[in-house]
């Protein structure tokens, strides 16, 4: 499969180059040239297939021409070594629990898949070591670091702002060792991102080290997220609940929901989508006005959605030929304050004994307010509530149990390299390695 850039000023390229480069030369995002619908026979029998088998069929449509079937199957199987159950919360609403992976958040799926696909390309080409740079405000760093842990030929540098990520998040990428190095930057998340951007633009660094990024703009991270939308549908089908399915996604950079929109293009029978925002409601405002106006992000309790200029918005536009009417026909929006998020989390715990995390709370609320009679709602529960322990405990006024996986990270010893915000220091450090 070939890939084009959303800016249409860069040449069409291969999957391998799209994965290794991340961003196109014209700064656009890569899109597959074709989105192939899956055959009716697949949808008719989807309820008899395992998650791995469903995911393989979806992966095959995008990567099958470039990766041998047995390799692709192994990549899919290794990625999905955990369950993604669909849990009923109310009569009309189901939670797709994406938090049963190693770092207890949905980004595990893309992080693990990308690590394995990149590892395959490096082995195939006999390439020297590739260095992945990733700036994180918390969750991305842990998913990418854990996904790439132990993958041969790849070293990962996680840049994070000192004192600005929670202890749980920090432990998830500073305790791993091996091919993962955490750089503790004496600055903000924006400083970390600026260092990474400068590194990608530095000719000498790129000539000496093969650099690549692992954020959600990478096709190998964002496309695999389509897998679980199909798996949710299969589970609904087993329960006879496939009429008028509405899927709601708590959205920040819009990679997750875009993967779902790709699924719909492949024939997945989802009636419509809802994008739930916190106060950073740039997409919601776009739906209301037809005008896209990015603005600096504001901090909220659903902090993984604190994004002021969603990077995958350009993919949504491209998918719908830039038509606001077409986008509005498939996607509606919602936006909530921290007070509303907290109120929803508390109420859902008291009323239904279901504990949401702040991100899932946005999407659950959007469904309770937006579902029409006869529809079945599925919301993506993107993180385990224990990842936001202090916030959630304060809201429900009760202790939150921490899963064993998370406790294991807490016992590890933090190892990090102090780093200034000066690019010259960062560059000298990388060159000396
Ligand atoms: C990253 C993240 C999101 C937002 O996902 P996007 O693909 O950026 O829209 C939502 N919830 C959690 C818990 C996340 O970590």
Short mmCIF file of C-alpha atoms and ligand atoms in Angstrom, two decimals:
data_model
loop_
_atom_site.label_atom_id
_atom_site.label_comp_id
_atom_site.label_asym_id
_atom_site.label_seq_id
_atom_site.Cartn_x
_atom_site.Cartn_y
_atom_site.Cartn_z
CA UNK A 1 0.00 0.00 0.00
CA UNK A 2 1.27 3.45 -0.80
CA UNK A 3 0.87 6.55 1.31
CA UNK A 4 0.23 10.17 0.36
CA UNK A 5 0.63 13.33 2.42
CA UNK A 6 -2.41 15.36 3.49
CA UNK A 7 -0.58 18.46 2.19
CA UNK A 8 -0.25 16.81 -1.26
CA UNK A 9 3.17 18.45 -1.83
CA UNK A 10 5.32 15.40 -1.06
CA UNK A 11 5.80 12.34 -3.28
CA UNK A 12 3.71 9.22 -2.69
CA UNK A 13 5.72 6.78 -0.59
CA UNK A 14 5.92 3.28 0.85
CA UNK A 15 4.60 2.05 4.19
CA UNK A 16 8.16 1.57 5.38
CA UNK A 17 9.13 5.16 4.68
CA UNK A 18 5.88 6.47 6.19
CA UNK A 19 6.60 4.52 9.40
CA UNK A 20 10.29 5.44 9.61
CA UNK A 21 9.74 9.12 8.73
CA UNK A 22 6.53 9.66 10.69
CA UNK A 23 5.80 13.03 9.07
CA UNK A 24 5.87 13.72 5.31
CA UNK A 25 8.51 16.06 3.84
CA UNK A 26 5.84 18.75 3.31
CA UNK A 27 4.88 18.44 7.02
CA UNK A 28 1.59 16.73 6.12
CA UNK A 29 0.34 13.49 7.67
CA UNK A 30 0.51 10.22 5.77
CA UNK A 31 -2.73 8.63 4.56
CA UNK A 32 -3.14 5.23 2.84
CA UNK A 33 -4.00 5.60 -0.85
CA UNK A 34 -6.95 3.23 -0.45
CA UNK A 35 -9.26 2.25 2.38
CA UNK A 36 -10.58 -1.13 1.34
CA UNK A 37 -13.99 -2.26 2.55
CA UNK A 38 -13.93 -5.70 4.15
CA UNK A 39 -16.21 -8.32 2.54
CA UNK A 40 -19.78 -8.88 3.76
CA UNK A 41 -18.80 -12.45 4.72
CA UNK A 42 -16.42 -10.98 7.32
CA UNK A 43 -19.17 -8.91 8.92
CA UNK A 44 -21.61 -11.82 8.80
CA UNK A 45 -19.25 -14.06 10.78
CA UNK A 46 -17.42 -11.46 12.89
CA UNK A 47 -19.15 -12.66 16.07
CA UNK A 48 -17.47 -16.06 15.69
CA UNK A 49 -13.94 -14.63 15.39
CA UNK A 50 -11.38 -13.96 18.14
CA UNK A 51 -10.04 -10.43 18.74
CA UNK A 52 -6.71 -11.49 17.22
CA UNK A 53 -8.37 -12.87 14.09
CA UNK A 54 -10.52 -9.76 13.64
CA UNK A 55 -7.46 -7.55 14.11
CA UNK A 56 -5.47 -9.59 11.61
CA UNK A 57 -8.16 -9.12 8.95
CA UNK A 58 -8.16 -5.35 9.54
CA UNK A 59 -4.33 -5.17 9.64
CA UNK A 60 -4.14 -7.19 6.43
CA UNK A 61 -6.20 -4.56 4.59
CA UNK A 62 -3.61 -1.88 5.40
CA UNK A 63 -0.30 -3.73 5.80
CA UNK A 64 -0.83 -7.05 3.98
CA UNK A 65 0.94 -5.97 0.78
CA UNK A 66 4.06 -4.91 2.68
CA UNK A 67 4.40 -7.49 5.44
CA UNK A 68 4.30 -11.30 4.98
CA UNK A 69 1.13 -12.83 6.43
CA UNK A 70 2.86 -14.94 9.09
CA UNK A 71 4.90 -11.93 10.30
CA UNK A 72 1.83 -9.70 10.38
CA UNK A 73 -0.11 -12.31 12.29
CA UNK A 74 2.68 -12.53 14.86
CA UNK A 75 2.85 -8.73 15.19
CA UNK A 76 -0.92 -8.61 15.77
CA UNK A 77 -0.90 -11.51 18.24
CA UNK A 78 2.02 -10.05 20.22
CA UNK A 79 0.36 -6.62 20.29
CA UNK A 80 -2.98 -7.90 21.56
CA UNK A 81 -1.87 -10.10 24.42
CA UNK A 82 -4.59 -8.57 26.63
CA UNK A 83 -8.36 -8.48 26.57
CA UNK A 84 -10.58 -5.57 25.51
CA UNK A 85 -13.95 -6.39 27.07
CA UNK A 86 -17.24 -4.63 26.40
CA UNK A 87 -18.99 -4.02 29.72
CA UNK A 88 -22.61 -2.94 30.07
CA UNK A 89 -23.05 0.15 32.24
CA UNK A 90 -26.70 1.12 31.61
CA UNK A 91 -29.50 -0.39 29.54
CA UNK A 92 -28.34 1.56 26.48
CA UNK A 93 -24.62 2.12 27.10
CA UNK A 94 -21.56 -0.13 26.98
CA UNK A 95 -17.96 0.62 27.99
CA UNK A 96 -15.18 -0.67 25.73
CA UNK A 97 -12.42 -1.13 28.31
CA UNK A 98 -9.14 -0.33 26.59
CA UNK A 99 -7.13 -0.30 29.81
CA UNK A 100 -6.13 -3.92 30.34
CA UNK A 101 -2.72 -3.59 28.66
CA UNK A 102 0.70 -3.13 30.31
CA UNK A 103 0.37 0.63 31.03
CA UNK A 104 -3.41 0.54 31.55
CA UNK A 105 -4.32 2.90 28.71
CA UNK A 106 -5.43 2.52 25.08
CA UNK A 107 -2.13 3.88 23.75
CA UNK A 108 -0.63 0.45 24.50
CA UNK A 109 -2.22 -0.90 21.30
CA UNK A 110 -0.59 1.60 18.95
CA UNK A 111 2.67 1.68 20.92
CA UNK A 112 3.11 -2.09 20.84
CA UNK A 113 2.09 -2.48 17.20
CA UNK A 114 4.39 0.30 16.00
CA UNK A 115 7.37 -1.10 17.95
CA UNK A 116 6.92 -4.51 16.36
CA UNK A 117 6.37 -3.21 12.83
CA UNK A 118 9.40 -0.91 13.02
CA UNK A 119 11.44 -3.77 14.48
CA UNK A 120 10.47 -5.90 11.46
CA UNK A 121 11.55 -3.23 8.95
CA UNK A 122 14.88 -2.73 10.73
CA UNK A 123 15.63 -6.47 10.69
CA UNK A 124 14.57 -6.78 7.07
CA UNK A 125 16.81 -3.93 5.90
CA UNK A 126 19.72 -4.90 8.15
CA UNK A 127 19.63 -1.28 9.31
CA UNK A 128 21.90 0.09 12.02
CA UNK A 129 20.27 1.22 15.22
CA UNK A 130 17.24 3.49 14.97
CA UNK A 131 16.65 6.05 17.70
CA UNK A 132 13.11 6.96 18.67
CA UNK A 133 12.59 10.37 20.27
CA UNK A 134 9.33 10.99 22.09
CA UNK A 135 8.23 13.98 24.14
CA UNK A 136 5.55 13.22 26.69
CA UNK A 137 3.29 14.97 29.16
CA UNK A 138 2.60 11.55 30.73
CA UNK A 139 0.75 8.76 28.98
CA UNK A 140 2.41 8.65 25.56
CA UNK A 141 5.85 8.11 27.06
CA UNK A 142 4.79 5.09 29.08
CA UNK A 143 2.95 3.39 26.21
CA UNK A 144 5.78 3.98 23.73
CA UNK A 145 8.52 2.98 26.19
CA UNK A 146 6.74 -0.21 27.24
CA UNK A 147 5.87 -1.03 23.62
CA UNK A 148 9.50 -0.73 22.49
CA UNK A 149 11.06 -2.34 25.56
CA UNK A 150 13.48 -5.05 24.44
CA UNK A 151 12.90 -4.53 20.68
CA UNK A 152 16.28 -5.11 19.06
CA UNK A 153 17.86 -2.37 16.98
CA UNK A 154 15.81 0.43 18.52
CA UNK A 155 16.71 2.81 21.34
CA UNK A 156 14.02 5.06 22.82
CA UNK A 157 14.60 8.45 24.44
CA UNK A 158 11.62 9.72 26.42
CA UNK A 159 11.76 13.46 27.16
CA UNK A 160 9.51 14.60 29.97
CA UNK A 161 9.11 17.79 32.03
CA UNK A 162 10.68 17.51 35.47
CA UNK A 163 8.12 17.62 38.26
CA UNK A 164 5.16 17.90 35.87
CA UNK A 165 4.06 14.27 35.45
CA UNK A 166 2.46 12.18 38.17
CA UNK A 167 4.61 9.70 40.11
CA UNK A 168 2.74 6.75 38.59
CA UNK A 169 3.29 8.05 35.07
CA UNK A 170 6.96 8.79 35.71
CA UNK A 171 7.61 5.32 37.10
CA UNK A 172 6.12 3.75 33.99
CA UNK A 173 8.95 4.97 31.78
CA UNK A 174 11.86 5.68 34.14
CA UNK A 175 12.11 2.20 35.71
CA UNK A 176 12.50 0.12 32.55
CA UNK A 177 16.20 0.42 31.68
CA UNK A 178 17.52 -1.71 28.77
CA UNK A 179 16.84 0.15 25.48
CA UNK A 180 14.77 2.88 27.17
CA UNK A 181 16.34 6.12 28.44
CA UNK A 182 14.31 8.76 30.27
CA UNK A 183 15.50 12.36 29.93
CA UNK A 184 14.21 14.60 32.70
CA UNK A 185 14.04 18.05 31.16
CA UNK A 186 14.24 21.07 33.44
CA UNK A 187 11.32 22.80 31.70
CA UNK A 188 7.78 22.31 30.39
CA UNK A 189 6.21 19.80 28.01
CA UNK A 190 6.49 22.43 25.26
CA UNK A 191 10.25 22.61 25.91
CA UNK A 192 10.47 18.81 25.52
CA UNK A 193 8.55 18.97 22.27
CA UNK A 194 10.76 21.81 21.01
CA UNK A 195 13.92 19.76 21.72
CA UNK A 196 12.51 16.81 19.76
CA UNK A 197 11.49 19.04 16.85
CA UNK A 198 14.92 20.70 16.73
CA UNK A 199 16.57 17.28 16.69
CA UNK A 200 14.51 16.21 13.67
CA UNK A 201 15.51 19.38 11.85
CA UNK A 202 19.22 19.09 12.68
CA UNK A 203 21.12 17.78 9.66
CA UNK A 204 24.16 16.51 11.54
CA UNK A 205 22.08 14.56 14.06
CA UNK A 206 20.04 12.96 11.30
CA UNK A 207 23.15 11.97 9.36
CA UNK A 208 24.85 10.45 12.40
CA UNK A 209 21.80 8.83 14.03
CA UNK A 210 18.67 7.44 12.41
CA UNK A 211 15.99 9.40 14.21
CA UNK A 212 12.28 8.70 14.19
CA UNK A 213 9.28 9.77 16.21
CA UNK A 214 6.57 7.69 17.83
CA UNK A 215 3.72 10.10 18.40
CA UNK A 216 0.17 9.52 17.20
CA UNK A 217 0.77 11.05 13.78
CA UNK A 218 2.68 7.88 12.84
CA UNK A 219 0.50 5.57 10.71
CA UNK A 220 1.87 2.53 12.55
CA UNK A 221 0.56 3.95 15.81
CA UNK A 222 -2.78 5.29 14.72
CA UNK A 223 -4.14 2.71 12.24
CA UNK A 224 -3.99 -0.31 14.65
CA UNK A 225 -6.43 1.57 16.85
CA UNK A 226 -9.11 0.56 14.32
CA UNK A 227 -8.85 -3.05 15.56
CA UNK A 228 -10.90 -2.63 18.70
CA UNK A 229 -13.82 -0.84 17.02
CA UNK A 230 -14.40 -4.04 15.04
CA UNK A 231 -13.98 -6.11 18.20
CA UNK A 232 -16.60 -3.97 19.98
CA UNK A 233 -19.01 -4.58 17.11
CA UNK A 234 -18.37 -8.34 17.26
CA UNK A 235 -19.24 -8.34 20.95
CA UNK A 236 -22.41 -6.32 20.33
CA UNK A 237 -23.38 -8.79 17.63
CA UNK A 238 -23.07 -11.68 20.07
CA UNK A 239 -25.54 -9.85 22.28
CA UNK A 240 -27.89 -8.99 19.41
CA UNK A 241 -27.36 -5.25 19.92
CA UNK A 242 -26.07 -4.08 16.53
CA UNK A 243 -28.96 -1.78 15.57
CA UNK A 244 -28.01 1.89 15.34
CA UNK A 245 -24.62 1.71 17.03
CA UNK A 246 -23.20 5.04 18.20
CA UNK A 247 -19.55 5.20 19.26
CA UNK A 248 -18.25 7.96 21.51
CA UNK A 249 -14.53 8.69 21.81
CA UNK A 250 -12.86 10.97 24.38
CA UNK A 251 -10.62 12.99 22.09
CA UNK A 252 -7.42 15.02 22.31
CA UNK A 253 -5.22 14.71 19.24
CA UNK A 254 -8.02 12.81 17.43
CA UNK A 255 -5.92 9.79 16.47
CA UNK A 256 -8.23 7.35 18.24
CA UNK A 257 -11.48 8.57 16.68
CA UNK A 258 -9.86 8.86 13.24
CA UNK A 259 -9.04 5.14 13.40
CA UNK A 260 -12.74 4.52 14.09
CA UNK A 261 -13.70 6.64 11.08
CA UNK A 262 -11.38 4.49 8.97
CA UNK A 263 -13.27 1.46 10.31
CA UNK A 264 -16.57 2.96 9.14
CA UNK A 265 -15.04 3.48 5.68
CA UNK A 266 -14.18 -0.22 5.69
CA UNK A 267 -17.84 -1.00 6.15
CA UNK A 268 -18.09 -1.31 9.93
CA UNK A 269 -21.77 -0.65 10.66
CA UNK A 270 -21.47 2.30 13.04
CA UNK A 271 -24.28 4.79 12.57
CA UNK A 272 -22.42 7.81 13.87
CA UNK A 273 -19.63 8.97 16.16
CA UNK A 274 -19.46 11.46 18.99
CA UNK A 275 -16.18 13.22 19.82
CA UNK A 276 -16.16 14.17 23.49
CA UNK A 277 -13.93 17.08 24.51
CA UNK A 278 -13.03 18.65 27.81
CA UNK A 279 -12.72 22.46 27.92
CA UNK A 280 -10.21 22.20 25.08
CA UNK A 281 -13.09 22.08 22.60
CA UNK A 282 -11.49 23.19 19.35
CA UNK A 283 -13.20 20.40 17.40
CA UNK A 284 -16.58 21.07 19.03
CA UNK A 285 -16.26 24.73 18.01
CA UNK A 286 -15.34 23.67 14.49
CA UNK A 287 -18.53 21.59 14.27
CA UNK A 288 -20.62 24.56 15.46
CA UNK A 289 -19.04 27.20 13.23
CA UNK A 290 -17.28 25.46 10.34
CA UNK A 291 -14.12 27.35 11.28
CA UNK A 292 -11.06 25.63 12.77
CA UNK A 293 -9.44 27.90 15.34
CA UNK A 294 -6.58 26.33 17.32
CA UNK A 295 -5.72 27.98 20.62
CA UNK A 296 -3.33 27.30 23.53
CA UNK A 297 -4.49 24.37 25.66
CA UNK A 298 -5.84 24.76 29.19
CA UNK A 299 -5.17 22.27 31.98
CA UNK A 300 -8.10 19.99 32.97
CA UNK A 301 -8.58 16.83 35.05
CA UNK A 302 -8.80 14.85 31.79
CA UNK A 303 -5.27 15.97 30.95
CA UNK A 304 -4.50 13.57 28.09
CA UNK A 305 -7.12 15.56 26.15
CA UNK A 306 -5.57 18.96 26.87
CA UNK A 307 -4.76 19.66 23.24
CA UNK A 308 -5.16 23.07 21.60
CA UNK A 309 -4.39 22.08 17.99
CA UNK A 310 -5.35 18.41 17.44
CA UNK A 311 -2.74 16.96 15.10
CA UNK A 312 -5.06 14.44 13.43
CA UNK A 313 -7.72 17.02 12.55
CA UNK A 314 -6.08 17.30 9.14
CA UNK A 315 -6.69 13.56 8.62
CA UNK A 316 -10.39 13.99 9.45
CA UNK A 317 -10.61 16.86 6.95
CA UNK A 318 -8.82 14.81 4.30
CA UNK A 319 -11.08 11.80 4.85
CA UNK A 320 -14.18 13.93 4.19
CA UNK A 321 -12.72 16.00 1.35
CA UNK A 322 -12.68 19.07 3.57
CA UNK A 323 -16.50 19.14 3.76
CA UNK A 324 -17.88 20.46 7.04
CA UNK A 325 -21.33 19.10 6.10
CA UNK A 326 -19.96 15.59 5.51
CA UNK A 327 -17.98 15.65 8.76
CA UNK A 328 -21.04 16.87 10.69
CA UNK A 329 -23.16 14.09 9.20
CA UNK A 330 -20.90 11.42 10.74
CA UNK A 331 -19.59 13.11 13.88
CA UNK A 332 -21.18 15.26 16.55
CA UNK A 333 -19.38 16.87 19.45
CA UNK A 334 -19.65 17.51 23.16
CA UNK A 335 -17.64 19.59 25.62
CA UNK A 336 -17.48 19.43 29.42
CA UNK A 337 -16.00 21.41 32.28
CA UNK A 338 -14.01 19.81 35.08
CA UNK A 339 -17.08 20.18 37.33
CA UNK A 340 -19.24 18.28 34.85
CA UNK A 341 -16.60 15.56 34.45
CA UNK A 342 -16.38 15.13 38.24
CA UNK A 343 -20.15 15.12 38.63
CA UNK A 344 -20.51 12.42 35.97
CA UNK A 345 -17.76 10.28 37.48
CA UNK A 346 -19.33 10.52 40.97
CA UNK A 347 -22.87 9.91 39.76
CA UNK A 348 -21.95 6.91 37.60
CA UNK A 349 -20.12 5.37 40.56
CA UNK A 350 -23.04 5.94 42.93
CA UNK A 351 -25.80 5.01 40.49
CA UNK A 352 -24.28 2.17 38.46
CA UNK A 353 -21.25 1.10 40.53
CA UNK A 354 -19.08 1.69 37.47
CA UNK A 355 -15.88 3.62 38.09
CA UNK A 356 -14.92 5.88 35.17
CA UNK A 357 -11.66 7.72 34.69
CA UNK A 358 -11.93 11.45 33.87
CA UNK A 359 -11.53 10.83 30.11
CA UNK A 360 -14.12 8.06 29.98
CA UNK A 361 -16.42 10.31 32.03
CA UNK A 362 -16.52 12.83 29.17
CA UNK A 363 -17.55 10.19 26.66
CA UNK A 364 -20.04 8.45 28.97
CA UNK A 365 -21.75 11.78 29.60
CA UNK A 366 -21.85 12.62 25.89
CA UNK A 367 -23.70 9.34 25.28
CA UNK A 368 -26.17 9.82 28.13
CA UNK A 369 -27.00 13.25 26.71
CA UNK A 370 -26.77 12.42 23.01
CA UNK A 371 -28.30 8.96 22.48
CA UNK A 372 -31.68 8.76 20.79
CA UNK A 373 -34.30 6.05 21.39
CA UNK A 374 -33.42 2.81 19.61
CA UNK A 375 -29.68 3.48 19.57
CA UNK A 376 -26.98 1.50 21.37
CA UNK A 377 -24.04 3.48 22.68
CA UNK A 378 -20.44 2.34 23.09
CA UNK A 379 -17.89 4.62 24.71
CA UNK A 380 -14.15 4.06 24.72
CA UNK A 381 -12.85 3.89 28.29
CA UNK A 382 -9.29 4.95 27.45
CA UNK A 383 -7.54 4.58 30.83
CA UNK A 384 -7.87 2.76 34.13
CA UNK A 385 -9.18 5.10 36.87
CA UNK A 386 -6.20 4.19 39.09
CA UNK A 387 -3.94 6.07 36.66
CA UNK A 388 -5.65 9.20 37.99
CA UNK A 389 -5.90 7.92 41.55
CA UNK A 390 -5.71 11.21 43.47
CA UNK A 391 -8.25 12.97 41.27
CA UNK A 392 -10.69 10.06 41.25
CA UNK A 393 -10.42 9.41 45.00
CA UNK A 394 -11.16 13.03 45.73
CA UNK A 395 -14.24 12.92 43.49
CA UNK A 396 -15.80 9.72 44.84
CA UNK A 397 -14.45 10.19 48.39
CA UNK A 398 -13.33 6.55 48.56
CA UNK A 399 -10.08 4.67 47.94
CA UNK A 400 -9.33 3.41 44.43
CA UNK A 401 -7.71 0.03 44.18
CA UNK A 402 -4.44 0.00 42.25
CA UNK A 403 -4.04 -2.99 39.90
CA UNK A 404 -1.00 -5.25 40.43
CA UNK A 405 0.53 -4.12 37.11
CA UNK A 406 0.62 -0.53 38.29
CA UNK A 407 1.91 -1.45 41.77
CA UNK A 408 4.80 -3.33 40.13
CA UNK A 409 5.90 -0.14 38.36
CA UNK A 410 5.71 1.78 41.65
CA UNK A 411 8.25 -0.59 43.18
CA UNK A 412 10.81 -0.06 40.41
CA UNK A 413 13.67 2.39 40.83
CA UNK A 414 13.57 5.64 38.89
CA UNK A 415 16.52 6.18 36.56
CA UNK A 416 16.69 9.35 34.51
CA UNK A 417 19.22 11.66 32.90
CA UNK A 418 18.89 15.36 33.81
CA UNK A 419 18.69 17.58 30.72
CA UNK A 420 18.52 21.34 30.22
CA UNK A 421 16.21 23.01 27.69
CA UNK A 422 19.24 24.04 25.62
CA UNK A 423 19.31 22.17 22.31
CA UNK A 424 23.13 22.23 22.21
CA UNK A 425 23.22 20.15 25.42
CA UNK A 426 20.69 17.66 24.06
CA UNK A 427 22.54 17.32 20.77
CA UNK A 428 25.93 16.82 22.48
CA UNK A 429 24.38 14.15 24.70
CA UNK A 430 22.91 12.23 21.74
CA UNK A 431 26.13 12.44 19.70
CA UNK A 432 28.19 11.15 22.62
CA UNK A 433 26.05 8.01 22.97
C1 LIG B 1 -4.22 10.05 24.58
C2 LIG B 1 -5.47 9.91 25.38
C3 LIG B 1 -6.74 10.36 24.90
C4 LIG B 1 -6.89 11.12 23.61
O1 LIG B 1 -6.67 10.31 22.48
P1 LIG B 1 -6.41 10.97 21.04
O2 LIG B 1 -6.12 9.85 20.14
O3 LIG B 1 -5.24 11.90 21.23
O4 LIG B 1 -7.65 11.73 20.69
C5 LIG B 1 -7.86 10.10 25.67
N1 LIG B 1 -7.78 9.46 26.86
C6 LIG B 1 -6.59 9.02 27.35
C7 LIG B 1 -6.56 8.34 28.66
C8 LIG B 1 -5.40 9.22 26.63
O5 LIG B 1 -4.23 8.81 27.14
#
